[in-house]
Amino acid sequence: MRENRIKINGQFFQFRIGETILDVAKENNIHIPTLCHLERTPPSGICGICVVEVEGNGELALSCSTPAQDSMSVWTESVRVVASRKETIRTLLASGNHNCGIASEGVTGWTDFQKRQIGAYGTDTLCPAWGDCRLQDLAYHYQVKGEGIRGDEAFGQMDNGNPVFLRDLSRCIRCGRCAAACNSVQGNNAVVFNGSKTKEMSVSNNGFPVVNDLCVSCGECVQACPVGALLDKKARYHWRPYETKKVRTTCPYCGVGCQQWLHVKDGKIVKVTGVEDAEPNHGRLCVKGRFGYDFIYSNERITDPLIRQEKHFRKVTWDEALDHVSNMFRKILNESGPSAVGGVSCARSINEDSYQMQKLFRAVFKTNNIDHCART
C-alpha cells in the first residue's frame, strides 16, 4: 500500500488522512507560528499568521485548516510567506495598544491614549504581559515595528469586574482563542465572538469577545490569550516567564488529578497554569486550581499540631499529638467497640493515602465505618 507523503521545506514526511499541514509540521518539529489556533478546537484561520506556500497554488494557504495531500510540496519560510507574516504582524501591532519594545521603538513619547491606559492599571510599567506575549515574540522574530498606537476610544475599554482576571480590550487582537477555550474546551459557552477576520475589523465593539453570565471564572480564556488582553490579576506585574522556574505538580483540590505548572519566583508561587500536554486535564483547570493558591501563604494556616484542653488549644509536638490520637482510639475501642469509631478520607488526599486509611479502619480497627468526602 502506497504511503501518503508530503514534502515540507524539501523533505518528505508521512502523514495520516485528515491531518492538516500544521499537524504534520508539528509532528516533525517544523515550526509554523500561530496566534488564533488552539489545540483540540476546530481551526478558525482568523489571524492568518500560519500561512505557507504550496507549490502550484497562486494564493498562500492557511496551514491550520489546509489538509495535507499526497505529493504536496510546502514551504514554510519562503519570501512570500515571510512578507505576508510581516504585514499581518504590522497590522496587529497597529490595531490596538500593543506598546511592546519593538513596536514603540522610535516613538518619542507616550500618547494620551497610552497614558490613560497606564493610569487605569495604576502603574507605569510598559506592558502587564511583557515577556508572555506571542505577538511580541513574533514582532521580535520577524523584526516588525508597529506603525504607531491608535488612539481610538473604542480600544480603551477595560473590564475590571471579574475578581480573578482583567479584560483589557485595548490589547485584544480578536483572534478568538478565548471563545474557543471557553466554548469548545471547557464547554461553558460564556464567550460570544463574531469570528470576523482581524484585517477586516473596524474599530467598532462588535469584534470583541463578549462575556455573559455563564462565566465561572475558570481562567481557561486567560491561559489561551496570546497577548495581554486577558490578565491574571494576582500574577500581574509579579510574573515574567524569564524570572520564574516551572514546577509540575498535581492540583490538591479534588481527586481528578489535574496537572499544574507552578510558576515560582524567589521561592514563592506567583502564577498557576495547566499542563497542556498532560492527562487528565490537557491544560484545563477550575477556578480553584488556577487561582486558589493564596492559602499557602495565609497567616491563618495551622502550622503546628494542636490538642484541645477544655475550651482552648495548645501547641504540641508531632510525637505528642500522634500519641494522644493513638491513646484516644484505644480508649474508645476498649470502651465502646469498633462501631464507635469511623473515618472520612479527604478528597484532596492522593489515592494511596485513602487506600491506607481504609486498610487501617477495616483491618486494624475492624470496622467498615469509612467514607470519602467529595466536598472541596
Short mmCIF file of C-alpha atoms in Angstrom, two decimals:
data_model
loop_
_atom_site.label_atom_id
_atom_site.label_comp_id
_atom_site.label_asym_id
_atom_site.label_seq_id
_atom_site.Cartn_x
_atom_site.Cartn_y
_atom_site.Cartn_z
CA MET A 1 0.00 0.00 0.00
CA ARG A 2 1.43 3.37 -1.03
CA GLU A 3 2.26 5.76 1.81
CA ASN A 4 0.93 9.29 1.89
CA ARG A 5 3.86 11.66 1.78
CA ILE A 6 4.12 15.43 1.84
CA LYS A 7 7.23 17.49 1.14
CA ILE A 8 7.91 20.32 3.60
CA ASN A 9 10.91 22.55 3.02
CA GLY A 10 12.43 19.94 0.70
CA GLN A 11 11.97 16.93 3.00
CA PHE A 12 9.37 14.17 2.71
CA PHE A 13 7.17 13.24 5.67
CA GLN A 14 4.44 10.66 6.10
CA PHE A 15 1.01 11.77 7.21
CA ARG A 16 -2.41 10.37 8.04
CA ILE A 17 -5.50 11.25 6.04
CA GLY A 18 -7.30 14.13 7.75
CA GLU A 19 -4.17 15.81 9.11
CA THR A 20 -3.52 19.43 8.21
CA ILE A 21 -0.21 20.90 7.07
CA LEU A 22 0.20 22.36 10.56
CA ASP A 23 -0.37 18.94 12.15
CA VAL A 24 2.34 17.32 10.02
CA ALA A 25 4.74 20.18 10.67
CA LYS A 26 4.28 19.95 14.45
CA GLU A 27 4.78 16.19 14.45
CA ASN A 28 8.12 16.69 12.71
CA ASN A 29 9.33 19.67 14.78
CA ILE A 30 8.90 22.18 11.96
CA HIS A 31 7.83 25.49 13.46
CA ILE A 32 4.92 27.35 11.91
CA PRO A 33 3.83 30.35 14.00
CA THR A 34 0.19 30.61 15.10
CA LEU A 35 -1.90 33.11 17.04
CA CYS A 36 -5.52 32.04 16.69
CA HIS A 37 -5.00 28.27 16.55
CA LEU A 38 -5.89 26.37 19.74
CA GLU A 39 -5.26 22.66 20.17
CA ARG A 40 -8.31 20.40 20.38
CA THR A 41 -10.55 23.01 18.74
CA PRO A 42 -11.62 23.48 15.11
CA PRO A 43 -9.30 25.80 13.14
CA SER A 44 -10.65 29.30 12.55
CA GLY A 45 -7.96 30.80 10.31
CA ILE A 46 -8.71 34.26 11.70
CA CYS A 47 -5.20 35.60 12.30
CA GLY A 48 -3.56 34.47 9.05
CA ILE A 49 -0.10 34.18 10.60
CA CYS A 50 0.24 30.45 9.85
CA VAL A 51 0.27 30.87 6.05
CA VAL A 52 2.57 28.67 3.95
CA GLU A 53 3.37 28.48 0.27
CA VAL A 54 2.12 25.42 -1.61
CA GLU A 55 3.81 24.88 -4.94
CA GLY A 56 1.34 25.26 -7.79
CA ASN A 57 -1.09 27.40 -5.77
CA GLY A 58 -1.46 31.07 -6.54
CA GLU A 59 -2.55 32.04 -3.03
CA LEU A 60 -0.83 31.32 0.25
CA ALA A 61 -2.56 28.59 2.26
CA LEU A 62 -3.56 28.58 5.91
CA SER A 63 -1.64 25.64 7.35
CA CYS A 64 -4.07 25.25 10.28
CA SER A 65 -7.01 24.40 8.02
CA THR A 66 -5.46 23.12 4.77
CA PRO A 67 -5.46 19.29 4.60
CA ALA A 68 -2.17 17.60 3.81
CA GLN A 69 -2.22 15.92 0.39
CA ASP A 70 -0.05 13.28 -1.18
CA SER A 71 2.88 14.74 -3.18
CA MET A 72 2.10 18.26 -1.93
CA SER A 73 5.19 20.49 -1.70
CA VAL A 74 5.12 23.15 1.03
CA TRP A 75 7.47 25.98 2.00
CA THR A 76 7.05 27.44 5.49
CA GLU A 77 9.50 30.38 5.29
CA SER A 78 9.57 31.44 1.65
CA VAL A 79 9.92 35.10 0.67
CA ARG A 80 6.18 35.38 0.06
CA VAL A 81 5.36 33.74 3.38
CA VAL A 82 7.69 35.97 5.39
CA ALA A 83 6.37 39.09 3.67
CA SER A 84 2.77 38.08 4.43
CA ARG A 85 3.55 37.37 8.08
CA LYS A 86 5.31 40.69 8.50
CA GLU A 87 2.32 42.54 7.11
CA THR A 88 -0.04 40.62 9.39
CA ILE A 89 2.11 41.38 12.44
CA ARG A 90 2.33 45.03 11.46
CA THR A 91 -1.45 45.22 11.15
CA LEU A 92 -1.94 43.57 14.53
CA LEU A 93 0.55 45.86 16.26
CA ALA A 94 -1.27 48.88 14.89
CA SER A 95 -4.71 47.51 15.73
CA GLY A 96 -4.60 48.37 19.43
CA ASN A 97 -2.50 49.22 22.43
CA HIS A 98 0.47 46.96 21.69
CA ASN A 99 3.25 49.13 23.04
CA CYS A 100 5.93 46.46 23.37
CA GLY A 101 9.58 47.42 22.91
CA ILE A 102 9.94 46.82 19.20
CA ALA A 103 6.52 48.26 18.41
CA SER A 104 7.25 51.52 20.16
CA GLU A 105 10.85 51.91 19.04
CA GLY A 106 11.37 55.36 17.60
CA VAL A 107 8.32 56.77 19.36
CA THR A 108 9.33 59.94 21.16
CA GLY A 109 6.65 59.91 23.84
CA TRP A 110 3.53 58.30 25.17
CA THR A 111 0.25 59.17 23.51
CA ASP A 112 -2.64 60.46 25.60
CA PHE A 113 -4.37 57.15 24.98
CA GLN A 114 -1.43 55.15 26.31
CA LYS A 115 -1.18 57.38 29.37
CA ARG A 116 -4.84 56.78 30.15
CA GLN A 117 -4.39 53.04 29.77
CA ILE A 118 -1.35 53.01 32.05
CA GLY A 119 -3.25 55.14 34.55
CA ALA A 120 -6.09 52.65 34.52
CA TYR A 121 -3.64 49.94 35.56
CA GLY A 122 -2.28 52.14 38.34
CA THR A 123 1.34 51.63 37.32
CA ASP A 124 3.99 52.99 34.97
CA THR A 125 5.07 49.52 33.76
CA LEU A 126 5.35 49.32 29.97
CA CYS A 127 3.10 46.29 29.49
CA PRO A 128 1.48 43.96 32.04
CA ALA A 129 2.05 40.92 29.79
CA TRP A 130 5.63 41.79 28.85
CA GLY A 131 7.51 38.54 28.22
CA ASP A 132 4.33 36.49 27.92
CA CYS A 133 3.01 37.68 24.56
CA ARG A 134 3.14 35.70 21.31
CA LEU A 135 2.57 38.84 19.28
CA GLN A 136 5.62 40.45 20.87
CA ASP A 137 7.65 37.29 20.23
CA LEU A 138 6.65 37.34 16.56
CA ALA A 139 7.39 41.05 16.26
CA TYR A 140 10.93 40.47 17.52
CA HIS A 141 11.42 37.31 15.46
CA TYR A 142 10.39 38.97 12.19
CA GLN A 143 11.75 42.41 13.19
CA VAL A 144 8.47 44.23 12.62
CA LYS A 145 7.83 47.69 14.04
CA GLY A 146 4.34 48.98 14.62
CA GLU A 147 3.02 51.93 12.69
CA GLY A 148 2.07 53.78 15.86
CA ILE A 149 -0.54 53.24 18.50
CA ARG A 150 -4.12 54.01 17.57
CA GLY A 151 -5.83 56.34 19.97
CA ASP A 152 -9.42 55.36 19.26
CA GLU A 153 -11.65 55.38 22.31
CA ALA A 154 -13.14 52.10 21.11
CA PHE A 155 -9.86 50.45 22.08
CA GLY A 156 -9.81 51.96 25.55
CA GLN A 157 -12.34 49.75 27.25
CA MET A 158 -11.25 47.84 30.33
CA ASP A 159 -13.42 45.36 32.23
CA ASN A 160 -12.30 45.03 35.82
CA GLY A 161 -15.45 43.33 37.09
CA ASN A 162 -14.13 39.79 37.38
CA PRO A 163 -12.49 39.04 40.76
CA VAL A 164 -9.59 36.99 39.35
CA PHE A 165 -8.80 38.30 35.87
CA LEU A 166 -8.84 41.55 33.93
CA ARG A 167 -10.09 42.13 30.36
CA ASP A 168 -8.22 44.91 28.53
CA LEU A 169 -9.94 45.24 25.15
CA SER A 170 -7.37 47.80 24.01
CA ARG A 171 -4.95 44.90 23.57
CA CYS A 172 -7.40 42.38 22.08
CA ILE A 173 -6.44 41.18 18.59
CA ARG A 174 -9.78 39.37 18.06
CA CYS A 175 -8.09 36.03 17.48
CA GLY A 176 -10.99 34.08 19.02
CA ARG A 177 -8.83 31.82 21.21
CA CYS A 178 -10.71 32.87 24.36
CA ALA A 179 -14.03 31.88 22.78
CA ALA A 180 -12.62 28.55 21.60
CA ALA A 181 -11.14 27.83 25.04
CA CYS A 182 -14.38 28.67 26.83
CA ASN A 183 -16.88 27.12 24.46
CA SER A 184 -15.07 24.20 22.81
CA VAL A 185 -12.58 23.18 25.52
CA GLN A 186 -14.35 23.97 28.79
CA GLY A 187 -17.90 23.87 27.43
CA ASN A 188 -19.07 26.88 29.44
CA ASN A 189 -20.36 28.84 26.42
CA ALA A 190 -19.72 32.10 28.24
CA VAL A 191 -17.86 33.94 25.46
CA VAL A 192 -19.62 35.24 22.34
CA PHE A 193 -17.42 36.13 19.37
CA ASN A 194 -18.42 37.04 15.84
CA GLY A 195 -15.37 35.46 14.23
CA SER A 196 -14.51 38.33 11.89
CA LYS A 197 -11.04 38.38 10.46
CA THR A 198 -8.68 40.84 12.12
CA LYS A 199 -7.74 42.61 8.90
CA GLU A 200 -11.40 43.32 8.19
CA MET A 201 -12.14 44.54 11.70
CA SER A 202 -13.35 48.07 12.23
CA VAL A 203 -12.94 49.94 15.48
CA SER A 204 -16.49 49.07 16.49
CA ASN A 205 -17.01 46.95 19.57
CA ASN A 206 -18.69 44.19 17.58
CA GLY A 207 -15.40 42.41 17.03
CA PHE A 208 -14.58 41.98 20.70
CA PRO A 209 -15.46 38.83 22.63
CA VAL A 210 -18.45 39.40 24.91
CA VAL A 211 -18.69 37.57 28.24
CA ASN A 212 -22.10 36.55 29.56
CA ASP A 213 -23.37 35.34 32.93
CA LEU A 214 -22.30 31.74 32.26
CA CYS A 215 -18.70 32.63 33.14
CA VAL A 216 -17.41 30.57 36.09
CA SER A 217 -14.02 32.35 36.30
CA CYS A 218 -12.09 29.18 35.43
CA GLY A 219 -9.45 31.27 33.64
CA GLU A 220 -9.15 28.98 30.61
CA CYS A 221 -9.51 32.05 28.41
CA VAL A 222 -6.66 33.75 30.29
CA GLN A 223 -4.31 30.86 29.57
CA ALA A 224 -5.40 30.83 25.93
CA CYS A 225 -4.96 34.57 25.31
CA PRO A 226 -1.81 35.13 23.21
CA VAL A 227 -1.43 38.81 24.16
CA GLY A 228 -2.19 41.00 27.19
CA ALA A 229 -5.93 41.29 26.68
CA LEU A 230 -6.73 38.83 29.48
CA LEU A 231 -4.61 39.08 32.60
CA ASP A 232 -4.39 37.12 35.83
CA LYS A 233 -4.85 39.81 38.48
CA LYS A 234 -2.67 38.06 41.04
CA ALA A 235 0.21 37.49 38.64
CA ARG A 236 0.07 40.92 37.02
CA TYR A 237 3.36 42.80 37.47
CA HIS A 238 4.70 39.97 39.64
CA TRP A 239 5.30 37.36 36.96
CA ARG A 240 7.58 37.33 33.95
CA PRO A 241 8.36 33.96 32.30
CA TYR A 242 12.09 34.62 32.30
CA GLU A 243 12.08 35.39 36.04
CA THR A 244 10.45 32.17 37.17
CA LYS A 245 11.02 28.45 37.16
CA LYS A 246 8.27 25.96 36.42
CA VAL A 247 7.47 23.13 38.83
CA ARG A 248 4.99 20.47 37.77
CA THR A 249 2.58 19.16 40.39
CA THR A 250 -0.90 17.71 40.88
CA CYS A 251 -3.76 20.01 41.85
CA PRO A 252 -4.65 19.45 45.54
CA TYR A 253 -8.31 20.46 45.36
CA CYS A 254 -10.02 17.23 44.29
CA GLY A 255 -9.34 13.69 43.20
CA VAL A 256 -9.33 14.28 39.43
CA GLY A 257 -5.56 14.71 39.38
CA CYS A 258 -5.25 17.76 37.12
CA GLN A 259 -1.66 18.59 36.26
CA GLN A 260 -0.39 22.08 37.04
CA TRP A 261 2.62 24.23 36.33
CA LEU A 262 3.60 26.27 39.37
CA HIS A 263 5.50 29.37 38.28
CA VAL A 264 7.84 30.07 41.17
CA LYS A 265 9.75 33.29 41.77
CA ASP A 266 12.08 33.72 44.75
CA GLY A 267 10.61 30.58 46.32
CA LYS A 268 7.01 31.79 46.05
CA ILE A 269 4.23 30.74 43.66
CA VAL A 270 3.23 33.73 41.54
CA LYS A 271 1.09 32.02 38.89
CA VAL A 272 -0.52 28.66 38.12
CA THR A 273 -1.24 27.28 34.64
CA GLY A 274 -2.45 23.93 33.34
CA VAL A 275 -0.07 21.43 31.71
CA GLU A 276 -1.42 21.38 28.18
CA ASP A 277 0.13 18.10 27.01
CA ALA A 278 -0.72 16.05 30.11
CA GLU A 279 -3.69 13.94 31.14
CA PRO A 280 -6.28 14.12 32.50
CA ASN A 281 -6.89 17.84 32.10
CA HIS A 282 -4.87 18.79 28.98
CA GLY A 283 -4.31 22.31 30.35
CA ARG A 284 -7.80 22.79 31.79
CA LEU A 285 -8.20 23.96 35.39
CA CYS A 286 -11.11 25.14 37.51
CA VAL A 287 -11.18 28.49 39.30
CA LYS A 288 -9.74 26.95 42.48
CA GLY A 289 -6.96 25.05 40.72
CA ARG A 290 -5.86 28.11 38.74
CA PHE A 291 -6.34 30.94 41.20
CA GLY A 292 -6.77 29.39 44.65
CA TYR A 293 -3.19 29.17 45.84
CA ASP A 294 -3.27 32.07 48.32
CA PHE A 295 -3.98 29.76 51.26
CA ILE A 296 -0.38 28.53 51.07
CA TYR A 297 0.84 31.86 52.37
CA SER A 298 -2.06 32.66 54.71
CA ASN A 299 -1.22 33.76 58.23
CA GLU A 300 -4.23 31.75 59.39
CA ARG A 301 -2.73 28.40 58.37
CA ILE A 302 -2.23 25.94 61.21
CA THR A 303 1.46 25.05 61.15
CA ASP A 304 1.68 23.11 64.42
CA PRO A 305 -0.42 20.24 65.82
CA LEU A 306 -2.91 21.34 68.47
CA ILE A 307 -4.56 19.46 71.36
CA ARG A 308 -7.77 20.79 72.88
CA GLN A 309 -7.69 21.42 76.59
CA GLU A 310 -11.14 22.43 77.81
CA LYS A 311 -12.07 25.42 75.62
CA HIS A 312 -8.60 26.17 74.31
CA PHE A 313 -5.95 24.60 72.12
CA ARG A 314 -2.26 24.27 72.94
CA LYS A 315 0.61 23.65 70.56
CA VAL A 316 2.34 20.29 70.89
CA THR A 317 4.99 18.29 69.07
CA TRP A 318 4.04 15.77 66.41
CA ASP A 319 5.09 12.91 68.65
CA GLU A 320 2.79 14.12 71.44
CA ALA A 321 -0.09 14.66 69.01
CA LEU A 322 0.23 11.17 67.48
CA ASP A 323 0.49 9.55 70.91
CA HIS A 324 -2.65 11.42 72.00
CA VAL A 325 -4.63 10.27 68.95
CA SER A 326 -3.45 6.69 69.39
CA ASN A 327 -4.37 6.62 73.07
CA MET A 328 -7.82 8.09 72.42
CA PHE A 329 -8.56 5.49 69.73
CA ARG A 330 -7.51 2.67 72.07
CA LYS A 331 -9.72 4.07 74.82
CA ILE A 332 -12.80 4.36 72.57
CA LEU A 333 -12.29 0.88 71.08
CA ASN A 334 -11.86 -0.71 74.51
CA GLU A 335 -14.90 1.05 75.98
CA SER A 336 -17.37 1.05 73.08
CA GLY A 337 -16.05 -1.30 70.40
CA PRO A 338 -15.20 -0.84 66.69
CA SER A 339 -18.62 0.52 65.70
CA ALA A 340 -17.95 3.63 67.81
CA VAL A 341 -15.21 4.90 65.50
CA GLY A 342 -15.26 5.99 61.86
CA GLY A 343 -13.12 7.78 59.37
CA VAL A 344 -13.57 10.18 56.48
CA SER A 345 -10.87 10.31 53.80
CA CYS A 346 -10.35 13.76 52.31
CA ALA A 347 -10.92 14.19 48.59
CA ARG A 348 -7.68 16.16 48.41
CA SER A 349 -5.68 13.12 49.50
CA ILE A 350 -3.87 11.01 46.96
CA ASN A 351 -5.29 7.56 46.22
CA GLU A 352 -2.51 5.85 48.14
CA ASP A 353 -3.38 7.75 51.34
CA SER A 354 -7.06 6.90 51.03
CA TYR A 355 -6.18 3.25 50.48
CA GLN A 356 -4.02 3.16 53.60
CA MET A 357 -6.76 4.81 55.65
CA GLN A 358 -9.42 2.29 54.66
CA LYS A 359 -6.98 -0.54 55.45
CA LEU A 360 -6.38 1.00 58.88
CA PHE A 361 -10.08 1.09 59.72
CA ARG A 362 -11.05 -2.23 58.21
CA ALA A 363 -8.02 -4.35 59.11
CA VAL A 364 -6.88 -2.73 62.35
CA PHE A 365 -9.98 -1.13 63.85
CA LYS A 366 -12.24 -3.90 62.48
CA THR A 367 -14.93 -1.55 61.24
CA ASN A 368 -16.40 -0.59 57.87
CA ASN A 369 -17.19 2.92 59.06
CA ILE A 370 -15.02 4.57 56.43
CA ASP A 371 -16.20 7.08 53.85
CA HIS A 372 -14.82 9.51 51.32
CA CYS A 373 -15.59 13.21 51.43
CA ALA A 374 -16.03 14.68 47.95
CA ARG A 375 -16.61 18.20 49.18
CA THR A 376 -13.81 20.56 48.12
#
